[in-house]
């Protein structure tokens, strides 16, 4: 006896989580790199943004990308959301006498590993939008510049990295806001 099978297609009516993740990453990156550019000292504003918007918002976007079946978005937002948490912990744990502060080589190694990870993720963006290519390419450069600045102690490299990081963050803000506006208006107002 043959059964009658009916295929049911379910439309995905959930929101696009990418703008939340991109904006969490972008705004936090801009603020940290204004510090790296020497315009203000490290303070609780940067740490709070790292925990809340850079960290929690991206982790939320990661979970939503997972639900949508987007491996790239899941890995990117989950990894960079947890990057922000680890970065804040690197700064806060020594202040609380819970761990020794890392030396310059340790921080440079940390940043270089994030640069390597980001470089491989950049390769993934070659199948995605030009906007994501700019973000991930610039971010890989940022991590490597910061690593070189830390390992050499060269303040000029860190200053250059700060301005490059401001660009990186604003690129993510642009793509995130472009996605919001393009989806809201139902057409491409801003290219990505």
mmCIF file of N, CA and C in Angstrom, residues 54-134:
data_model
loop_
_atom_site.group_PDB
_atom_site.id
_atom_site.type_symbol
_atom_site.label_atom_id
_atom_site.label_comp_id
_atom_site.label_asym_id
_atom_site.label_seq_id
_atom_site.Cartn_x
_atom_site.Cartn_y
_atom_site.Cartn_z
ATOM 1 N N UNK A 54 28.891 44.743 22.246
ATOM 2 C CA UNK A 54 29.847 43.932 21.499
ATOM 3 C C UNK A 54 29.720 42.456 21.826
ATOM 4 N N UNK A 55 29.464 42.149 23.097
ATOM 5 C CA UNK A 55 29.381 40.758 23.528
ATOM 6 C C UNK A 55 27.987 40.178 23.451
ATOM 7 N N UNK A 56 27.096 40.635 24.302
ATOM 8 C CA UNK A 56 25.761 40.019 24.395
ATOM 9 C C UNK A 56 24.972 40.147 23.097
ATOM 10 N N UNK A 57 24.978 41.329 22.474
ATOM 11 C CA UNK A 57 24.201 41.505 21.243
ATOM 12 C C UNK A 57 24.682 40.552 20.151
ATOM 13 N N UNK A 58 25.999 40.374 20.028
ATOM 14 C CA UNK A 58 26.509 39.468 19.000
ATOM 15 C C UNK A 58 26.201 38.007 19.338
ATOM 16 N N UNK A 59 26.239 37.664 20.602
ATOM 17 C CA UNK A 59 25.893 36.287 20.988
ATOM 18 C C UNK A 59 24.412 36.021 20.710
ATOM 19 N N UNK A 60 23.575 37.025 20.948
ATOM 20 C CA UNK A 60 22.155 36.885 20.593
ATOM 21 C C UNK A 60 22.003 36.703 19.080
ATOM 22 N N UNK A 61 22.729 37.501 18.290
ATOM 23 C CA UNK A 61 22.676 37.369 16.834
ATOM 24 C C UNK A 61 23.179 35.996 16.406
ATOM 25 N N UNK A 62 24.191 35.485 17.077
ATOM 26 C CA UNK A 62 24.714 34.139 16.803
ATOM 27 C C UNK A 62 23.615 33.099 16.957
ATOM 28 N N UNK A 63 22.882 33.165 18.066
ATOM 29 C CA UNK A 63 21.814 32.191 18.310
ATOM 30 C C UNK A 63 20.725 32.293 17.252
ATOM 31 N N UNK A 64 20.419 33.503 16.835
ATOM 32 C CA UNK A 64 19.388 33.684 15.807
ATOM 33 C C UNK A 64 19.872 33.207 14.443
ATOM 34 N N UNK A 65 21.156 33.425 14.125
ATOM 35 C CA UNK A 65 21.717 32.921 12.864
ATOM 36 C C UNK A 65 21.718 31.389 12.863
ATOM 37 N N UNK A 66 21.994 30.796 14.011
ATOM 38 C CA UNK A 66 21.948 29.339 14.145
ATOM 39 C C UNK A 66 20.549 28.832 13.787
ATOM 40 N N UNK A 67 19.531 29.487 14.316
ATOM 41 C CA UNK A 67 18.138 29.091 14.060
ATOM 42 C C UNK A 67 17.814 29.185 12.574
ATOM 43 N N UNK A 68 18.440 30.131 11.881
ATOM 44 C CA UNK A 68 18.216 30.306 10.448
ATOM 45 C C UNK A 68 19.074 29.353 9.602
ATOM 46 N N UNK A 69 19.981 28.621 10.243
ATOM 47 C CA UNK A 69 20.844 27.693 9.511
ATOM 48 C C UNK A 69 22.029 28.365 8.832
ATOM 49 N N UNK A 70 22.426 29.535 9.311
ATOM 50 C CA UNK A 70 23.535 30.276 8.718
ATOM 51 C C UNK A 70 24.810 30.004 9.517
ATOM 52 N N UNK A 71 25.613 29.069 9.034
ATOM 53 C CA UNK A 71 26.846 28.695 9.733
ATOM 54 C C UNK A 71 27.814 29.863 9.818
ATOM 55 N N UNK A 72 28.008 30.590 8.716
ATOM 56 C CA UNK A 72 28.939 31.721 8.731
ATOM 57 C C UNK A 72 28.523 32.744 9.783
ATOM 58 N N UNK A 73 27.268 33.149 9.788
ATOM 59 C CA UNK A 73 26.774 34.130 10.753
ATOM 60 C C UNK A 73 26.876 33.620 12.183
ATOM 61 N N UNK A 74 26.584 32.333 12.376
ATOM 62 C CA UNK A 74 26.680 31.745 13.715
ATOM 63 C C UNK A 74 28.108 31.820 14.242
ATOM 64 N N UNK A 75 29.054 31.389 13.415
ATOM 65 C CA UNK A 75 30.459 31.374 13.834
ATOM 66 C C UNK A 75 30.993 32.796 14.004
ATOM 67 N N UNK A 76 30.672 33.682 13.062
ATOM 68 C CA UNK A 76 31.187 35.052 13.143
ATOM 69 C C UNK A 76 30.656 35.770 14.382
ATOM 70 N N UNK A 77 29.343 35.815 14.540
ATOM 71 C CA UNK A 77 28.790 36.574 15.666
ATOM 72 C C UNK A 77 29.093 35.914 17.006
ATOM 73 N N UNK A 78 29.081 34.588 17.052
ATOM 74 C CA UNK A 78 29.431 33.906 18.298
ATOM 75 C C UNK A 78 30.880 34.144 18.674
ATOM 76 N N UNK A 79 31.769 34.028 17.698
ATOM 77 C CA UNK A 79 33.196 34.204 17.974
ATOM 78 C C UNK A 79 33.529 35.624 18.383
ATOM 79 N N UNK A 80 33.051 36.602 17.627
ATOM 80 C CA UNK A 80 33.401 37.983 17.957
ATOM 81 C C UNK A 80 32.655 38.484 19.192
ATOM 82 N N UNK A 81 31.468 37.961 19.459
ATOM 83 C CA UNK A 81 30.796 38.283 20.717
ATOM 84 C C UNK A 81 31.604 37.784 21.904
ATOM 85 N N UNK A 82 32.126 36.576 21.770
ATOM 86 C CA UNK A 82 32.955 36.033 22.849
ATOM 87 C C UNK A 82 34.352 36.651 22.862
ATOM 88 N N UNK A 83 34.817 37.138 21.712
ATOM 89 C CA UNK A 83 36.057 37.924 21.706
ATOM 90 C C UNK A 83 35.906 39.104 22.657
ATOM 91 N N UNK A 84 34.788 39.832 22.552
ATOM 92 C CA UNK A 84 34.609 41.009 23.404
ATOM 93 C C UNK A 84 34.607 40.624 24.871
ATOM 94 N N UNK A 85 33.967 39.516 25.215
ATOM 95 C CA UNK A 85 33.982 39.067 26.609
ATOM 96 C C UNK A 85 35.402 38.729 27.040
ATOM 97 N N UNK A 86 36.139 38.019 26.191
ATOM 98 C CA UNK A 86 37.512 37.650 26.569
ATOM 99 C C UNK A 86 38.389 38.891 26.682
ATOM 100 N N UNK A 87 38.194 39.861 25.807
ATOM 101 C CA UNK A 87 38.974 41.095 25.856
ATOM 102 C C UNK A 87 38.738 41.849 27.168
ATOM 103 N N UNK A 88 37.470 41.956 27.548
ATOM 104 C CA UNK A 88 37.149 42.626 28.811
ATOM 105 C C UNK A 88 37.760 41.853 29.979
ATOM 106 N N UNK A 89 37.666 40.528 29.946
ATOM 107 C CA UNK A 89 38.246 39.718 31.026
ATOM 108 C C UNK A 89 39.766 39.881 31.103
ATOM 109 N N UNK A 90 40.434 39.997 29.941
ATOM 110 C CA UNK A 90 41.884 40.228 29.941
ATOM 111 C C UNK A 90 42.245 41.495 30.707
ATOM 112 N N UNK A 91 41.383 42.501 30.614
ATOM 113 C CA UNK A 91 41.647 43.765 31.293
ATOM 114 C C UNK A 91 41.204 43.760 32.749
ATOM 115 N N UNK A 92 40.084 43.090 33.034
ATOM 116 C CA UNK A 92 39.465 43.173 34.363
ATOM 117 C C UNK A 92 40.046 42.162 35.351
ATOM 118 N N UNK A 93 40.331 40.936 34.911
ATOM 119 C CA UNK A 93 40.825 39.914 35.843
ATOM 120 C C UNK A 93 42.073 40.351 36.608
ATOM 121 N N UNK A 94 43.080 40.951 35.954
ATOM 122 C CA UNK A 94 44.244 41.411 36.724
ATOM 123 C C UNK A 94 43.898 42.524 37.721
ATOM 124 N N UNK A 95 42.967 43.403 37.350
ATOM 125 C CA UNK A 95 42.565 44.497 38.257
ATOM 126 C C UNK A 95 41.867 43.954 39.501
ATOM 127 N N UNK A 96 41.236 42.780 39.368
ATOM 128 C CA UNK A 96 40.544 42.160 40.497
ATOM 129 C C UNK A 96 41.447 41.186 41.236
ATOM 130 N N UNK A 97 42.732 41.144 40.845
ATOM 131 C CA UNK A 97 43.707 40.215 41.431
ATOM 132 C C UNK A 97 43.281 38.759 41.296
ATOM 133 N N UNK A 98 42.633 38.437 40.171
ATOM 134 C CA UNK A 98 42.207 37.064 39.910
ATOM 135 C C UNK A 98 43.135 36.353 38.928
ATOM 136 N N UNK A 99 43.994 37.117 38.260
ATOM 137 C CA UNK A 99 44.962 36.536 37.328
ATOM 138 C C UNK A 99 46.043 37.574 37.061
ATOM 139 N N UNK A 100 47.191 37.083 36.645
ATOM 140 C CA UNK A 100 48.280 37.990 36.294
ATOM 141 C C UNK A 100 47.956 38.676 34.970
ATOM 142 N N UNK A 101 48.387 39.913 34.841
ATOM 143 C CA UNK A 101 48.200 40.643 33.586
ATOM 144 C C UNK A 101 49.067 40.006 32.500
ATOM 145 N N UNK A 102 48.561 39.910 31.274
ATOM 146 C CA UNK A 102 49.381 39.344 30.199
ATOM 147 C C UNK A 102 50.480 40.326 29.799
ATOM 148 N N UNK A 103 51.635 39.781 29.390
ATOM 149 C CA UNK A 103 52.690 40.661 28.893
ATOM 150 C C UNK A 103 52.422 40.973 27.414
ATOM 151 N N UNK A 104 53.298 41.785 26.825
ATOM 152 C CA UNK A 104 53.080 42.221 25.442
ATOM 153 C C UNK A 104 53.074 41.052 24.463
ATOM 154 N N UNK A 105 53.935 40.064 24.679
ATOM 155 C CA UNK A 105 53.977 38.910 23.778
ATOM 156 C C UNK A 105 52.692 38.103 23.862
ATOM 157 N N UNK A 106 52.154 37.950 25.066
ATOM 158 C CA UNK A 106 50.894 37.210 25.225
ATOM 159 C C UNK A 106 49.751 37.940 24.520
ATOM 160 N N UNK A 107 49.672 39.254 24.684
ATOM 161 C CA UNK A 107 48.612 40.024 24.025
ATOM 162 C C UNK A 107 48.798 39.979 22.512
ATOM 163 N N UNK A 108 50.039 40.097 22.051
ATOM 164 C CA UNK A 108 50.307 40.021 20.611
ATOM 165 C C UNK A 108 49.902 38.653 20.056
ATOM 166 N N UNK A 109 50.156 37.595 20.807
ATOM 167 C CA UNK A 109 49.756 36.250 20.372
ATOM 168 C C UNK A 109 48.240 36.135 20.293
ATOM 169 N N UNK A 110 47.561 36.667 21.288
ATOM 170 C CA UNK A 110 46.091 36.691 21.327
ATOM 171 C C UNK A 110 45.551 37.409 20.093
ATOM 172 N N UNK A 111 46.089 38.591 19.817
ATOM 173 C CA UNK A 111 45.622 39.381 18.673
ATOM 174 C C UNK A 111 45.975 38.710 17.343
ATOM 175 N N UNK A 112 47.155 38.103 17.254
ATOM 176 C CA UNK A 112 47.559 37.424 16.018
ATOM 177 C C UNK A 112 46.654 36.222 15.731
ATOM 178 N N UNK A 113 46.272 35.482 16.774
ATOM 179 C CA UNK A 113 45.355 34.350 16.566
ATOM 180 C C UNK A 113 43.998 34.839 16.065
ATOM 181 N N UNK A 114 43.512 35.948 16.624
ATOM 182 C CA UNK A 114 42.259 36.531 16.133
ATOM 183 C C UNK A 114 42.426 37.026 14.705
ATOM 184 N N UNK A 115 43.595 37.533 14.369
ATOM 185 C CA UNK A 115 43.861 37.956 12.995
ATOM 186 C C UNK A 115 43.841 36.778 12.035
ATOM 187 N N UNK A 116 44.460 35.675 12.428
ATOM 188 C CA UNK A 116 44.464 34.471 11.595
ATOM 189 C C UNK A 116 43.044 33.947 11.402
ATOM 190 N N UNK A 117 42.279 33.862 12.477
ATOM 191 C CA UNK A 117 40.880 33.430 12.396
ATOM 192 C C UNK A 117 40.100 34.341 11.447
ATOM 193 N N UNK A 118 40.298 35.639 11.592
ATOM 194 C CA UNK A 118 39.566 36.601 10.776
ATOM 195 C C UNK A 118 39.973 36.505 9.309
ATOM 196 N N UNK A 119 41.240 36.250 9.049
ATOM 197 C CA UNK A 119 41.703 36.084 7.677
ATOM 198 C C UNK A 119 41.009 34.899 7.003
ATOM 199 N N UNK A 120 40.866 33.802 7.722
ATOM 200 C CA UNK A 120 40.162 32.635 7.162
ATOM 201 C C UNK A 120 38.677 32.954 6.972
ATOM 202 N N UNK A 121 38.075 33.677 7.932
ATOM 203 C CA UNK A 121 36.676 34.088 7.765
ATOM 204 C C UNK A 121 36.530 35.030 6.566
ATOM 205 N N UNK A 122 37.542 35.879 6.330
ATOM 206 C CA UNK A 122 37.518 36.751 5.157
ATOM 207 C C UNK A 122 37.387 35.934 3.882
ATOM 208 N N UNK A 123 38.093 34.806 3.800
ATOM 209 C CA UNK A 123 37.995 33.946 2.618
ATOM 210 C C UNK A 123 36.537 33.523 2.409
ATOM 211 N N UNK A 124 35.824 33.245 3.511
ATOM 212 C CA UNK A 124 34.404 32.906 3.410
ATOM 213 C C UNK A 124 33.567 34.037 2.853
ATOM 214 N N UNK A 125 33.957 35.285 3.115
ATOM 215 C CA UNK A 125 33.164 36.420 2.611
ATOM 216 C C UNK A 125 33.279 36.585 1.108
ATOM 217 N N UNK A 126 34.250 35.936 0.485
ATOM 218 C CA UNK A 126 34.396 36.054 -0.968
ATOM 219 C C UNK A 126 33.185 35.473 -1.698
ATOM 220 N N UNK A 127 32.395 34.660 -0.995
ATOM 221 C CA UNK A 127 31.140 34.133 -1.551
ATOM 222 C C UNK A 127 29.942 34.957 -1.073
ATOM 223 N N UNK A 128 30.198 36.027 -0.318
ATOM 224 C CA UNK A 128 29.130 36.839 0.260
ATOM 225 C C UNK A 128 29.216 38.263 -0.304
ATOM 226 N N UNK A 129 28.735 39.242 0.432
ATOM 227 C CA UNK A 129 28.656 40.611 -0.079
ATOM 228 C C UNK A 129 29.986 41.353 -0.005
ATOM 229 N N UNK A 130 30.106 42.369 -0.849
ATOM 230 C CA UNK A 130 31.297 43.213 -0.850
ATOM 231 C C UNK A 130 31.456 43.910 0.507
ATOM 232 N N UNK A 131 30.348 44.317 1.116
ATOM 233 C CA UNK A 131 30.405 44.968 2.424
ATOM 234 C C UNK A 131 31.061 44.079 3.469
ATOM 235 N N UNK A 132 30.693 42.794 3.486
ATOM 236 C CA UNK A 132 31.305 41.864 4.441
ATOM 237 C C UNK A 132 32.778 41.643 4.123
ATOM 238 N N UNK A 133 33.128 41.654 2.840
ATOM 239 C CA UNK A 133 34.531 41.519 2.467
ATOM 240 C C UNK A 133 35.347 42.673 3.026
ATOM 241 N N UNK A 134 34.815 43.889 2.925
ATOM 242 C CA UNK A 134 35.518 45.065 3.454
ATOM 243 C C UNK A 134 35.684 44.936 4.972
#
